[in-house]
Structure formats: C-alpha cells, structure tokens
mmCIF file of C-alpha atoms and ligand atoms in Angstrom:
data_model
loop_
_atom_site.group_PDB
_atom_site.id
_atom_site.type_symbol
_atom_site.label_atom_id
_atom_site.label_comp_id
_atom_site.label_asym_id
_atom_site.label_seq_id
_atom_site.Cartn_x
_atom_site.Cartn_y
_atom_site.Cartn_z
ATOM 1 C CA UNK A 168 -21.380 16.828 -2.872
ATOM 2 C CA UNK A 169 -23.091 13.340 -2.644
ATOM 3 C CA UNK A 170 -19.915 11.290 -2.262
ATOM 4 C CA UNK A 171 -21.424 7.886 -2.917
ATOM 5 C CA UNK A 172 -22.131 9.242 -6.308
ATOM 6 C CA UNK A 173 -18.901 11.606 -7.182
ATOM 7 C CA UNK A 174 -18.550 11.371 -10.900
ATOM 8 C CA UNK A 175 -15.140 11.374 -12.625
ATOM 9 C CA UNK A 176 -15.159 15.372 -13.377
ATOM 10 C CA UNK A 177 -15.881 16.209 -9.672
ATOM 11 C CA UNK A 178 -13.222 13.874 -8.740
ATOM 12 C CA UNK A 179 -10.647 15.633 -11.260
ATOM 13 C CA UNK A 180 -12.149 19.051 -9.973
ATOM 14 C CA UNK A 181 -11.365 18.006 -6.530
ATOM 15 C CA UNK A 182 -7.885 17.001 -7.768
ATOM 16 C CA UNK A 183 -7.101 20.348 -8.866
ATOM 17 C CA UNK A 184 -8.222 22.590 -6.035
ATOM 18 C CA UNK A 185 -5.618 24.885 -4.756
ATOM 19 C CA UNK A 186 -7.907 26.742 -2.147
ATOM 20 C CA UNK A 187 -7.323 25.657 1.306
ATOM 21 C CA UNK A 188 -10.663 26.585 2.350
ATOM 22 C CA UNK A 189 -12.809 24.384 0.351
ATOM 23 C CA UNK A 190 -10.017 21.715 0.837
ATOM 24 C CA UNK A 191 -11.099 21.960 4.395
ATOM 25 C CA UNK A 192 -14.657 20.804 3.406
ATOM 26 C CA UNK A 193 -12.737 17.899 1.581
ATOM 27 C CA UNK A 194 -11.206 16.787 4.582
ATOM 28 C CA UNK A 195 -13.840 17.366 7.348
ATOM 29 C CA UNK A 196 -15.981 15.183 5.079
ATOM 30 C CA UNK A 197 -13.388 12.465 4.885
ATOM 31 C CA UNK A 198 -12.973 12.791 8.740
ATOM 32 C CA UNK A 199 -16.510 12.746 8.868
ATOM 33 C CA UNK A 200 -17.233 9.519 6.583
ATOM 34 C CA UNK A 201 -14.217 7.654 8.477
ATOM 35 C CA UNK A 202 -16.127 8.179 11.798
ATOM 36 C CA UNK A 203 -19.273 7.280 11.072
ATOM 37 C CA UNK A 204 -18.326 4.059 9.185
ATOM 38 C CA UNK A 205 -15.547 2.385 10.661
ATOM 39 C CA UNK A 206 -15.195 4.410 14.062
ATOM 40 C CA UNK A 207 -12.162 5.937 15.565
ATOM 41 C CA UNK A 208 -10.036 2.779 16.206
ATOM 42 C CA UNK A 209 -6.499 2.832 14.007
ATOM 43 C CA UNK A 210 -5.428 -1.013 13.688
ATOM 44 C CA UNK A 211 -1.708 -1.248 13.656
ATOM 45 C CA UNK A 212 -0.562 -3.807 11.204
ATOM 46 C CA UNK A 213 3.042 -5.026 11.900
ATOM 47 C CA UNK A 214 5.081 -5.376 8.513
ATOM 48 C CA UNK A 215 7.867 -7.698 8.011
ATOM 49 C CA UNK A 216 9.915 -7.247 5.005
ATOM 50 C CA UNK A 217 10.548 -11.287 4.572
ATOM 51 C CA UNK A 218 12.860 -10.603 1.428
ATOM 52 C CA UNK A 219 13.905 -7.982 -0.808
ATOM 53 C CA UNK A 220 14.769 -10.190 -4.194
ATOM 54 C CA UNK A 221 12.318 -9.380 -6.614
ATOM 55 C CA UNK A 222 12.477 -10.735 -10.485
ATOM 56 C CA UNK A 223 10.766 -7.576 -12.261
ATOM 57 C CA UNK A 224 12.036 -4.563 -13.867
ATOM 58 C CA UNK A 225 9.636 -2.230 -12.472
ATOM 59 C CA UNK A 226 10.653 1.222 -13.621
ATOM 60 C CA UNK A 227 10.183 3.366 -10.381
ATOM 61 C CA UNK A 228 11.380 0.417 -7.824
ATOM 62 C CA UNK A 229 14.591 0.145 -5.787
ATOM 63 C CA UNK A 230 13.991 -3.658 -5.582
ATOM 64 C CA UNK A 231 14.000 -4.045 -9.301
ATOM 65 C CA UNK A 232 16.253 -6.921 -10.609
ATOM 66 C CA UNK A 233 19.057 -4.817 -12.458
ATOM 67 C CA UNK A 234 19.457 -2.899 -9.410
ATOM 68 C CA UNK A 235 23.092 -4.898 -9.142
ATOM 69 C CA UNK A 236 24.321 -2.457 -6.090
ATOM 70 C CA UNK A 237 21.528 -3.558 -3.559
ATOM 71 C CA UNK A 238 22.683 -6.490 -1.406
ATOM 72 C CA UNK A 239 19.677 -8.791 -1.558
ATOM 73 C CA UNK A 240 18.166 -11.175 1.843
ATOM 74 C CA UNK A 241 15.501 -13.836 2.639
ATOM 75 C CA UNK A 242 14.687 -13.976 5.743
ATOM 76 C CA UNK A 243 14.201 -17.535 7.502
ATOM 77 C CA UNK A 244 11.241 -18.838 9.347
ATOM 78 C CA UNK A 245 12.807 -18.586 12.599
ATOM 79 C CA UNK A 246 13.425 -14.960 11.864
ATOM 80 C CA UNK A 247 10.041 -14.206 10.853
ATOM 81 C CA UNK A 248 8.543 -16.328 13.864
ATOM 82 C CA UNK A 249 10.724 -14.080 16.163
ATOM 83 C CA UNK A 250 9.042 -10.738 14.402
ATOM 84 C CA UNK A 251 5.643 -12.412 14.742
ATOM 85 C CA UNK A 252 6.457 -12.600 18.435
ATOM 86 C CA UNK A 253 7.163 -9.073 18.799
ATOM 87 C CA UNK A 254 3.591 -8.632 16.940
ATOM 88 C CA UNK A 255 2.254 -10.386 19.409
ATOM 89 C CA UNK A 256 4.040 -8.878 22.547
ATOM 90 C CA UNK A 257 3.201 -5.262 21.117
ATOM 91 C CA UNK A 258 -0.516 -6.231 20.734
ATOM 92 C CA UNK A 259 -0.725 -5.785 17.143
ATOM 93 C CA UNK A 260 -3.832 -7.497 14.988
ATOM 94 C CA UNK A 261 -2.187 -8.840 11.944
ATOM 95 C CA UNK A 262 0.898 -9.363 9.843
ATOM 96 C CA UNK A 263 1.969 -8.252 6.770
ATOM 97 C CA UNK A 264 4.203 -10.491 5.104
ATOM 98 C CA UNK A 265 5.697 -8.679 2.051
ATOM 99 C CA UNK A 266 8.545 -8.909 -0.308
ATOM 100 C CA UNK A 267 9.622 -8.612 -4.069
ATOM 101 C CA UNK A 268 8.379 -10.869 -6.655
ATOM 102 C CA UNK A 269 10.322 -13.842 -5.015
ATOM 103 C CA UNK A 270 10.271 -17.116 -6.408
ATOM 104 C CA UNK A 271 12.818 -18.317 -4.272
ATOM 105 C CA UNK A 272 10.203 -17.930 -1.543
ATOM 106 C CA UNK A 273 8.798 -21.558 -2.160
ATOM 107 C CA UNK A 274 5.200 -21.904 -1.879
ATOM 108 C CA UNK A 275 5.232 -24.744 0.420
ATOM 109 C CA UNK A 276 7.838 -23.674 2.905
ATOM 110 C CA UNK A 277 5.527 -20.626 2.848
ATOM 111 C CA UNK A 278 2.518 -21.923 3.570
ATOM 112 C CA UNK A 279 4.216 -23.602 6.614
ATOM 113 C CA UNK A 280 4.951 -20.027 8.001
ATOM 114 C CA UNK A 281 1.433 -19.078 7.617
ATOM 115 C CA UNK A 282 -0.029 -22.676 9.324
ATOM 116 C CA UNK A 283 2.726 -21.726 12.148
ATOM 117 C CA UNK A 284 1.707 -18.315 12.640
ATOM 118 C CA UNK A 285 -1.994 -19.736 12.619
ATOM 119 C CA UNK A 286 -1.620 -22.216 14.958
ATOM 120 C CA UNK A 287 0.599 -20.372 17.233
ATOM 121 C CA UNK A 288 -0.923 -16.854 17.339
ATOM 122 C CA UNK A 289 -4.393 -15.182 16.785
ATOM 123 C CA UNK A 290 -3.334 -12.682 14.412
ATOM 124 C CA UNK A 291 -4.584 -12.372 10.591
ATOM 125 C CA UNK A 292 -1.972 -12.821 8.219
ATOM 126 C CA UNK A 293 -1.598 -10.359 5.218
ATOM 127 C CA UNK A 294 0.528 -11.305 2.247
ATOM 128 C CA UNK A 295 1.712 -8.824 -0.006
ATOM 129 C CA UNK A 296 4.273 -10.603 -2.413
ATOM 130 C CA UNK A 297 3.665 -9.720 -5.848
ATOM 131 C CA UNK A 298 2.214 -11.381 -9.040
ATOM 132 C CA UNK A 299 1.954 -15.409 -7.936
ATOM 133 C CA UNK A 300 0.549 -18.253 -9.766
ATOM 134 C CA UNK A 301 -3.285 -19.113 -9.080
ATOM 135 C CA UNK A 302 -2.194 -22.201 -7.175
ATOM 136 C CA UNK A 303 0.330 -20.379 -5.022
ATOM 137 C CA UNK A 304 -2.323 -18.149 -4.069
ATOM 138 C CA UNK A 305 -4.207 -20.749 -3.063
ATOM 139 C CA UNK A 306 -1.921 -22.952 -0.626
ATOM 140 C CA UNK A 307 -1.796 -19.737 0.683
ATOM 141 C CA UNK A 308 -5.442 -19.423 1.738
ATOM 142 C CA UNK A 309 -5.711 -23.019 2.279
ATOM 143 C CA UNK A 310 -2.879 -22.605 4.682
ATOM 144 C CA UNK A 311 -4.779 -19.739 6.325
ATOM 145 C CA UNK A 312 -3.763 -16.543 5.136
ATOM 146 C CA UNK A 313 -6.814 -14.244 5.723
ATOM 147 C CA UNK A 314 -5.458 -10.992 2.976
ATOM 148 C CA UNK A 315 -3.373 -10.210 -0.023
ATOM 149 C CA UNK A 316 -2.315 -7.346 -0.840
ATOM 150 C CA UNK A 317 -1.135 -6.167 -4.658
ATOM 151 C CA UNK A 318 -1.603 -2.560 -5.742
ATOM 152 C CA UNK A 319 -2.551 -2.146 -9.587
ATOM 153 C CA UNK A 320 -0.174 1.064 -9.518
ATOM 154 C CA UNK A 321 -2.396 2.576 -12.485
ATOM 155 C CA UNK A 322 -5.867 1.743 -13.965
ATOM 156 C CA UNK A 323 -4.362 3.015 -17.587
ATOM 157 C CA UNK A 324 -2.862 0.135 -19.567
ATOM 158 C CA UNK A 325 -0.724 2.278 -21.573
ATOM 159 C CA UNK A 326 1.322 4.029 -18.604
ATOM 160 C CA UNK A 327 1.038 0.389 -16.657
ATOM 161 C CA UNK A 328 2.544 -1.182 -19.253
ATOM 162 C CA UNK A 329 5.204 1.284 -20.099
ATOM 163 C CA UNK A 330 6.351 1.142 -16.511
ATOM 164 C CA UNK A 331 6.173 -2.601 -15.593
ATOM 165 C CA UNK A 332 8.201 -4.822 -18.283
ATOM 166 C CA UNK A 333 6.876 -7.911 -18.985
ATOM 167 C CA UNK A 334 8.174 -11.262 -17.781
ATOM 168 C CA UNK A 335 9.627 -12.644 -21.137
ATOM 169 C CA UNK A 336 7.446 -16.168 -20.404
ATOM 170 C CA UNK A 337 4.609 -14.890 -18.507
ATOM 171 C CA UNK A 338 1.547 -12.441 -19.143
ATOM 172 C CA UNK A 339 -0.018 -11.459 -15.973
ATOM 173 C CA UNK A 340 -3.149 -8.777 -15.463
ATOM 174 C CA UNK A 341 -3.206 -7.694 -12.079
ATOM 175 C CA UNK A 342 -6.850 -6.367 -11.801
ATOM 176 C CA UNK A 343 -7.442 -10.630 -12.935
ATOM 177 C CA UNK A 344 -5.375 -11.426 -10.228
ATOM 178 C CA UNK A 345 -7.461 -9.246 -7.536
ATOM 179 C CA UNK A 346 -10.470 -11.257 -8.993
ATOM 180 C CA UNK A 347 -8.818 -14.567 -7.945
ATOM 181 C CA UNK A 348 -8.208 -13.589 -4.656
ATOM 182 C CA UNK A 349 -11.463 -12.547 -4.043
ATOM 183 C CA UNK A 350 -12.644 -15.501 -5.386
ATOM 184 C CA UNK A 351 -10.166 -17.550 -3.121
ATOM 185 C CA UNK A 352 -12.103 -15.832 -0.591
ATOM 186 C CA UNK A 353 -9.006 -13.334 0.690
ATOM 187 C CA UNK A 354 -9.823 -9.941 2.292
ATOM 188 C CA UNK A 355 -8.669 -8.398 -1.064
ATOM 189 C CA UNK A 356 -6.237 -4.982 -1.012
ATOM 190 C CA UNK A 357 -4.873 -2.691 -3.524
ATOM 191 C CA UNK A 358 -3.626 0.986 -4.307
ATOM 192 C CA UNK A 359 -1.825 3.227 -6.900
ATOM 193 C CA UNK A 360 1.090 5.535 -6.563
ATOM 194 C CA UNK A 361 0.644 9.188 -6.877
ATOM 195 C CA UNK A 362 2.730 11.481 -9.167
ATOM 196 C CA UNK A 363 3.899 8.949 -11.299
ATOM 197 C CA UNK A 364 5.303 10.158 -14.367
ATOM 198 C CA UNK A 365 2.642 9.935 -17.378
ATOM 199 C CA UNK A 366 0.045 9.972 -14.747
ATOM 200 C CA UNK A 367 -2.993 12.624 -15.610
ATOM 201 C CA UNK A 368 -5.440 14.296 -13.481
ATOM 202 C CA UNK A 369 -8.142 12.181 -15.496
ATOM 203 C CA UNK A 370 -6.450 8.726 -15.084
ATOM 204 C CA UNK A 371 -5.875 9.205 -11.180
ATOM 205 C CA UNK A 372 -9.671 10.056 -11.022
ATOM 206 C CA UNK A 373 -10.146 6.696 -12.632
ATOM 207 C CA UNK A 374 -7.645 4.925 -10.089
ATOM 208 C CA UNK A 375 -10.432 6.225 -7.706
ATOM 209 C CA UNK A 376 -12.985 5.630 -9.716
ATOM 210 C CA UNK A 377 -11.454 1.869 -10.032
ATOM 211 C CA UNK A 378 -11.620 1.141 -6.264
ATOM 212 C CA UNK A 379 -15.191 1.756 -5.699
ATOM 213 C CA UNK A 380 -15.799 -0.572 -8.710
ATOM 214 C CA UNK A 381 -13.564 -3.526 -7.188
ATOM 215 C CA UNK A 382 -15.045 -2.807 -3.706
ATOM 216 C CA UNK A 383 -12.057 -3.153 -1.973
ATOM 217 C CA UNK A 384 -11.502 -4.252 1.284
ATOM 218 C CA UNK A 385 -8.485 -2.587 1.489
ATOM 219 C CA UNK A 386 -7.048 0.823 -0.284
ATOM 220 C CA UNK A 387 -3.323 1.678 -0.001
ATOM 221 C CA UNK A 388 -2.039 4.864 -1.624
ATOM 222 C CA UNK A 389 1.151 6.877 -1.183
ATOM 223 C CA UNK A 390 3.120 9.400 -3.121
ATOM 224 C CA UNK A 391 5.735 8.086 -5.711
ATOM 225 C CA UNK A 392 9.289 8.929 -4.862
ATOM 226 C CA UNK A 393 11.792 9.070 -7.200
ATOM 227 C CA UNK A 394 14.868 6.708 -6.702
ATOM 228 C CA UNK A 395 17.610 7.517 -8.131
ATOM 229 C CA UNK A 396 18.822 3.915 -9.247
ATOM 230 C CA UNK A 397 15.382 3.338 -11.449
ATOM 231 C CA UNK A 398 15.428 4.401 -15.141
ATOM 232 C CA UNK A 399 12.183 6.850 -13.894
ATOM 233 C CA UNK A 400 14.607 7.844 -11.283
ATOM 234 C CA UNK A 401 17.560 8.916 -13.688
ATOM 235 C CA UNK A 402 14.658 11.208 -16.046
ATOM 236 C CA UNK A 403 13.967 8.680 -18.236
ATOM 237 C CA UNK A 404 10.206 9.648 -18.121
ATOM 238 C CA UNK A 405 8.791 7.272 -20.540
ATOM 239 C CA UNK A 406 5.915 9.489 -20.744
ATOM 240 C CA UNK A 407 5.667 13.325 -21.062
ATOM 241 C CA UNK A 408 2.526 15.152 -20.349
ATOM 242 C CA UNK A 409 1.862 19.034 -20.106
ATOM 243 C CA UNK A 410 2.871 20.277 -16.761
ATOM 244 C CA UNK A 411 -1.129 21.358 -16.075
ATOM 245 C CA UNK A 412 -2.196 17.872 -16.847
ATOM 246 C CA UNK A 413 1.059 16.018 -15.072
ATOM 247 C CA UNK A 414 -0.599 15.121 -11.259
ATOM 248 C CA UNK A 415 2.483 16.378 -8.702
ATOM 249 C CA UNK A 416 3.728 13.578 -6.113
ATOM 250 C CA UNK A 417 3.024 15.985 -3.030
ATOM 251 C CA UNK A 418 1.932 15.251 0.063
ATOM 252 C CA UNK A 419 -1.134 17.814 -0.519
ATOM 253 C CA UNK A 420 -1.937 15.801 -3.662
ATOM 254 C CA UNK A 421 -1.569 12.098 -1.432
ATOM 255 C CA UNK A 422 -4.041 14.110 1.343
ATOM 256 C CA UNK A 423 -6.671 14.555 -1.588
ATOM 257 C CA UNK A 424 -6.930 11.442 -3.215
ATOM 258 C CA UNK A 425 -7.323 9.514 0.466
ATOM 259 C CA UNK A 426 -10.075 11.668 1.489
ATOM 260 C CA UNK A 427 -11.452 10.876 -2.162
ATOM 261 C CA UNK A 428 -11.017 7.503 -1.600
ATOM 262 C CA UNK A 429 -13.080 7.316 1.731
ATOM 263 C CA UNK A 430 -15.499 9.106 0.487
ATOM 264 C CA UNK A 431 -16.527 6.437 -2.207
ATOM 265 C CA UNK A 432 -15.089 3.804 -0.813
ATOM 266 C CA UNK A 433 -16.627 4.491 3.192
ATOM 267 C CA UNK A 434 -15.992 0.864 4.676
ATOM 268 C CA UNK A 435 -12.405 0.463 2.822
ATOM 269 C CA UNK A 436 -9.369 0.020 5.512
ATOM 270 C CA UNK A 437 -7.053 2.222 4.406
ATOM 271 C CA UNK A 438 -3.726 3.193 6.124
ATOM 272 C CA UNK A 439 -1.693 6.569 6.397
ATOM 273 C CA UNK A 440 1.213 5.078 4.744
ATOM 274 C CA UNK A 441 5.087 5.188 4.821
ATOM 275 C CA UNK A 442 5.761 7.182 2.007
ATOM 276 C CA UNK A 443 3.342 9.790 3.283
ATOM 277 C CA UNK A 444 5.430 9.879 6.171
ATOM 278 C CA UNK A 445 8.683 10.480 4.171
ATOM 279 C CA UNK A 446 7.432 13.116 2.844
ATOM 280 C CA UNK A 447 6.148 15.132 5.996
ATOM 281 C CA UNK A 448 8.083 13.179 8.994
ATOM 282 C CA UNK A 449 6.365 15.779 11.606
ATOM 283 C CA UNK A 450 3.254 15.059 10.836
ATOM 284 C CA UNK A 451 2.750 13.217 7.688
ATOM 285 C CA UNK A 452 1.007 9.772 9.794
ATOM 286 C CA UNK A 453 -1.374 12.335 11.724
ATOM 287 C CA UNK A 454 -2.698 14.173 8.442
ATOM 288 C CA UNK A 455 -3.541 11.035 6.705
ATOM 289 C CA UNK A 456 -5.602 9.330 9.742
ATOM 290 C CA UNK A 457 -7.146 12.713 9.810
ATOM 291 C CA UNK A 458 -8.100 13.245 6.443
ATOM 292 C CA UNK A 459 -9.907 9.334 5.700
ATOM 293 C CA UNK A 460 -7.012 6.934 6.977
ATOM 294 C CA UNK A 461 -7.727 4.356 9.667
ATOM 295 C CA UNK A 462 -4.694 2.221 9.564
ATOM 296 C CA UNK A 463 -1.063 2.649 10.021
ATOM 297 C CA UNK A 464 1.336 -0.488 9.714
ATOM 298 C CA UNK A 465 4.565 -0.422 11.983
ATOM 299 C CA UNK A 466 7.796 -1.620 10.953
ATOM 300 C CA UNK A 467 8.780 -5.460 12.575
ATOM 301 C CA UNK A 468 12.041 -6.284 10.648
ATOM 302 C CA UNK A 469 14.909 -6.335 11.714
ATOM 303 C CA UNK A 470 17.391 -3.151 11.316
ATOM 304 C CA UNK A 471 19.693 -5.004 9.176
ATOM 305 C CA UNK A 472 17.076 -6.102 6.357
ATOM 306 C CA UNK A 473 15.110 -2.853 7.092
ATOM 307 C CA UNK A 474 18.048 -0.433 5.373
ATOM 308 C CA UNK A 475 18.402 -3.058 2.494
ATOM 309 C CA UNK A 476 14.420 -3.033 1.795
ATOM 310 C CA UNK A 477 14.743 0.376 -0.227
ATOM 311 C CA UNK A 478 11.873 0.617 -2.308
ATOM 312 C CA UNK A 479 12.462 4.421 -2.228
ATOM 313 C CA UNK A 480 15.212 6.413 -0.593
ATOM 314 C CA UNK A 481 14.904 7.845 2.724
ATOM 315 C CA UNK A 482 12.290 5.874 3.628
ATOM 316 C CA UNK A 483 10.785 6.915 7.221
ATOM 317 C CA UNK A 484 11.690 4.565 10.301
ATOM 318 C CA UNK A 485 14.958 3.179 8.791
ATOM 319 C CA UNK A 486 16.685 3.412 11.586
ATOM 320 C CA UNK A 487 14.020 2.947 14.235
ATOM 321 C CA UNK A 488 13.499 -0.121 16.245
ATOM 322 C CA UNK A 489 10.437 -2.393 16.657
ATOM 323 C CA UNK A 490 10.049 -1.166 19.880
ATOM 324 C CA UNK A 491 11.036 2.783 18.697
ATOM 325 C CA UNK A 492 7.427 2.384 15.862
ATOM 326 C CA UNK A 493 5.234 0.416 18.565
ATOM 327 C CA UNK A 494 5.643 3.332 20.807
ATOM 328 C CA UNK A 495 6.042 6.380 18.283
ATOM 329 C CA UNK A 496 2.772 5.435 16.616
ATOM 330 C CA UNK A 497 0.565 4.700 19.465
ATOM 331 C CA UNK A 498 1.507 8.195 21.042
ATOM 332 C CA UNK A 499 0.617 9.819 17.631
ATOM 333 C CA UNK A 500 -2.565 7.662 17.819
ATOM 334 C CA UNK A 501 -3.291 9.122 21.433
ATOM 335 C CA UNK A 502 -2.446 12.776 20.762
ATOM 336 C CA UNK A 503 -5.436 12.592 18.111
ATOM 337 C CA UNK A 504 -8.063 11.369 20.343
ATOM 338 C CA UNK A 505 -8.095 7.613 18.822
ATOM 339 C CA UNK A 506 -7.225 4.735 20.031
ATOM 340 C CA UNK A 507 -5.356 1.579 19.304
ATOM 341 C CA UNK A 508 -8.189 -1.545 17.338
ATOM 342 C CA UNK A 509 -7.744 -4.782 19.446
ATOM 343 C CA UNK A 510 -8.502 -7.616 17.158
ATOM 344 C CA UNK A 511 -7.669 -8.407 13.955
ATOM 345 C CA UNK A 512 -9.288 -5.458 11.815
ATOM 346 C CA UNK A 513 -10.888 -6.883 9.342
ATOM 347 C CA UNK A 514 -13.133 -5.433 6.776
ATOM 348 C CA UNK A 515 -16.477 -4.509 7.988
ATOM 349 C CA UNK A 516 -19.058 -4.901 6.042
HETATM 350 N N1 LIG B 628 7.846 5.493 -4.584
HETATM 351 C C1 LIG B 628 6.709 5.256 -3.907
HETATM 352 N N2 LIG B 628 6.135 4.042 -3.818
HETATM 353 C C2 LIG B 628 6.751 3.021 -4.429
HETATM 354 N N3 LIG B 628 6.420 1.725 -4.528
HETATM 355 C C3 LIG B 628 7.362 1.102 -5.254
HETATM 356 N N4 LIG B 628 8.311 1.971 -5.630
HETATM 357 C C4 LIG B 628 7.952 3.187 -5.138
HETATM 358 C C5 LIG B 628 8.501 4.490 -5.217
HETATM 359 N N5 LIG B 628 9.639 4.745 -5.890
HETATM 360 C C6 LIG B 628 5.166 1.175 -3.987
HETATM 361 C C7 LIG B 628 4.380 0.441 -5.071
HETATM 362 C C8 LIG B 628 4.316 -0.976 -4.536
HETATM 363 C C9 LIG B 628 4.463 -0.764 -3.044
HETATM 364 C C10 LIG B 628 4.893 -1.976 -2.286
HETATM 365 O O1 LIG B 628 5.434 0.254 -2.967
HETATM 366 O O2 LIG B 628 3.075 0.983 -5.165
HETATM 367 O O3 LIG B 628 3.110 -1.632 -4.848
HETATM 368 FE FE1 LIG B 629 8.526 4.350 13.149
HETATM 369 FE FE2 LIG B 629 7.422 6.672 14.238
HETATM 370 S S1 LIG B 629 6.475 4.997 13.195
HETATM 371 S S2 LIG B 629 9.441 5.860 14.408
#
C-alpha cells in the first residue's frame, strides 16, 4: 500500500475488512506514519464548553434548538478566564473555545475574551462555534485567535442536507467557510461523524478522500451516537441504505478511518476523541493515539455546564473534574510510552 496515493476503492476495501490480522498492518502503519511525522508528543488541548444554545435543527444533535427539555447556559468571561487559568496551571498548549451556533455570543465581547486570553497567557486559542459570518470570523483572527474548528459532518450534499435544516434566511456551505478561514490565515480543522444514518462505505471513503484535498491542519473524527431526543435518535432515518452498504458507528469502524486518515493526511493533528471514549471507556483514548491519533483534548468546564453540554448521551468525563482529566489523561499518555507536547501544537508543516 502506498498511502500517499490510496485511491477511493482501497480506502472502501480497507473500510470493509473484518480480518484482524491485516487490520494489524492497518494500524502498525498508522502508528508508524504518526511517528515518523509528527513524533510521539500528544498535545492536550483544554476544552471549554462556553455555551450550549445553538439556533440549528441539526438532526443527530442534543443541542439542537427544539430540544425544549435541555436547560440552556452562556458562560461569562470571568468564568471562562477562570478555566483558562486552570489551562494554564495544568500546562496545557491551547484552548478550545466551543459552543452551539450562538448568536447571543456577540462578536465583540468575544473577541475581547480572545485579546484577554492573548495578552494574559501564551496559549493558542481554538474556536469551534459553528457557521459565523465572514466578518465574525475575522474579529476573531484579528483579535488573535490562532484555529477554528467546524467539521463538514459529510462530503455528500444529499445526506448533508437532509440532516442539517437550513436557516430559513441564510444559505451557508461549510467546505466555503473552511476556505475563508484558511484564507483569514487560521490553522484550519474539520471532521465527519461515523455511522451516520444514510452514510455509505463509498461516501465515508470520500470524507477521507476530502481531507487530503483540503489539507487540513487539523482532522477530528468520532463515532455518531444516537440521542434519543433527535428525530435520527427516535428512527426517523431520513435515509435507508442496504445493511452491507450502511457504514456501522463502532468503535472498530472509528479505529479504521483514523488510521486512514493519517495515512493520507501524515502531518494532520488529529485527536483520539470523546466519543471514541464513550464508546470503549477502558481503553477507547489509548487505541486511537495508537492507531494515528496525536491529540487528546481534556475537559475545563465546569461540572455544572459540563452535564448540560449533551451533544450525545453518556458522554465520557461527565462527572469528572478538571483536575480528575488533567491527571487521567497524562497517566494514559505515560503508560504508552509518550509524553505530554509543551507548546502550543501547532501544525507542522
Ligand atoms: N454523536 C456523535 N457526534 C456528534 N456530534 C454532534 N452530535 C453528535 C452525536 N449524536 C459531533 C458533530 C459536531 C461535533 C461538535 O460533535 O460532528 O461537529
Ligand atoms: Fe476525563 Fe479520563 S479524560 S477522566
């Protein structure tokens, strides 16, 4: 296999192995690829959850508007600048700032966190907040945020569109938006889910095929997880497909197309994310920095928002502490023979 040149059927082919043995050569090569190109350092990005209102109607998301039952927060700047501070004191690199689709974050009280974090701290600061206006996006930068992160979920229209309702006054393309924040000059991030209703073997080989071609900077993926209180959730699968052309949302499936992804994308950060973890609590984190991943971003918010930010049920860390992730994840780090990145992470190129 020459990875840098992994066509769409080998991709799919990959996809659908079922023998553990040449899965082994799948991950040893991912393993392999991480190592060589961007070392054996994990950088620990510290999330904060700033707010959980979100105006869209996404069909597989607990944040979604009509989801009347979830009790909804902003969190202020002095609450933020208190999780930055525990970012700091726990030696973390960066910040992720992320939220719903939030217009009652303000752009310019915003950008005032950001120039506050900047000023105050050395981390990078990572927004991930949704579909925002082209001068939103831009305060941002100008107010220093270094990346943005927005996942395009699918690269086929039809499925995309079936599960993300338009905004009645708005038309937004989110693979446009990724070009304007490149062109902003942000460190530029995004990701599918996997096992999402509708989704095929084929178009997840395109997803992958779709991140080499954007040359991402940064590549999140994670399984999809059905929540109950989403109209995917409750079987409405807008989409049907055969069972042998339907990709599963299993943990085995997630392992497959990160490995895929380092493979063609070598220099990519990409992290063994929280839904990964949900899935396999044990050992979930460890698989996926062993099979391509070189990031993993610990919860910083606060237990009281963290329960309320339910993108999916069950999430993993819930009910952890700050202090509970700092520690868990930098023994899991440890017991694998890596070792915590100092600095802020960034793409290298
Ligand atoms: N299961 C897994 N991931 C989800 N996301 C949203 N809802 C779910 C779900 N039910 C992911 C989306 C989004 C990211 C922040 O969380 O990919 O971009
Ligand atoms: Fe949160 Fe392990 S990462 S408890």
């Amino acid at each position: 296999m020459n990875p840098a040149e992994l066509t769409l059927d080998e991709m799919e082919r990959w996809l659908r192995e079922e023998d553990d043995r040449k899965l082994e050569e799948l991950w040893e090569a991912a393993d392999r690829t991480r190592r060589e190109h961007v070392g054996d350092a994990v950088h620990l990005r510290g999330l904060i959850e700033i707010s959980n209102y979100c105006v869209r109607q996404c069909g597989y998301c607990g944040l979604r508007s009509d989801h009347h039952g979830l009790q909804r927060y902003r969190m202020t700047e002095e609450e933020i600048m208190a999780c930055v501070g525990r970012a700091v004191e726990f030696g973390y690199g960066t910040v992720v700032m992320q939220s719903g689709e939030d217009y009652g974050i303000l752009a310019p009280w915003l950008a005032g966190v950001i120039r506050r974090i900047k000023t105050e701290t050395s981390l990078a600061v990572t927004l991930s907040l949704g579909e925002r206006l082209d001068h939103e996006l831009e305060l941002w930068r100008n107010a220093g945020a270094d990346r943005y992160l927005l996942r395009f979920e699918t690269s086929d229209a039809e499925l995309y569109n079936l599960i993300h309702p338009a905004l009645a006054d708005r038309r937004f393309d989110r693979l446009e938006i990724l070009h304007t924040l490149r062109r902003l000059g942000y460190e530029v991030g995004s990701g599918v889910m996997i096992g999402i209703p509708g989704q095929s073997y084929r178009i997840l080989a395109k997803d992958i095929d779709m991140f080499r071609r954007l040359d991402l900077d940064m590549i999140g993926v994670g399984p999809y997880i059905s929540h109950p209180c989403t109209p995917l959730g409750q079987g409405d699968s807008t989409s049907s497909l055969p069972p042998d052309e339907q990709v599963p949302n299993t943990e085995r499936m997630t392992y497959k197309v990160m490995a895929l992804t380092r493979l063609v994308c070598p220099q990519a950060n990409i992290p063994s994310t929280t839904a990964l973890a949900t899935l396999d609590r044990d050992n979930g984190r460890e698989l996926g920095l062993q099979r391509g991943a070189n990031v993993v971003m610990p919860n910083l918010t606060p237990p009281q928002y963290r329960v309320l930010y339910e993108i999916y049920p069950d999430k993993a860390c819930v009910h952890e502490t700050a202090e509970a992730c700092c520690g868990c994840l930098g023994a899991r780090i440890a017991a694998l023979d890596r070792f915590v990145g100092t600095g802020p992470g960034g793409r290298l190129r």
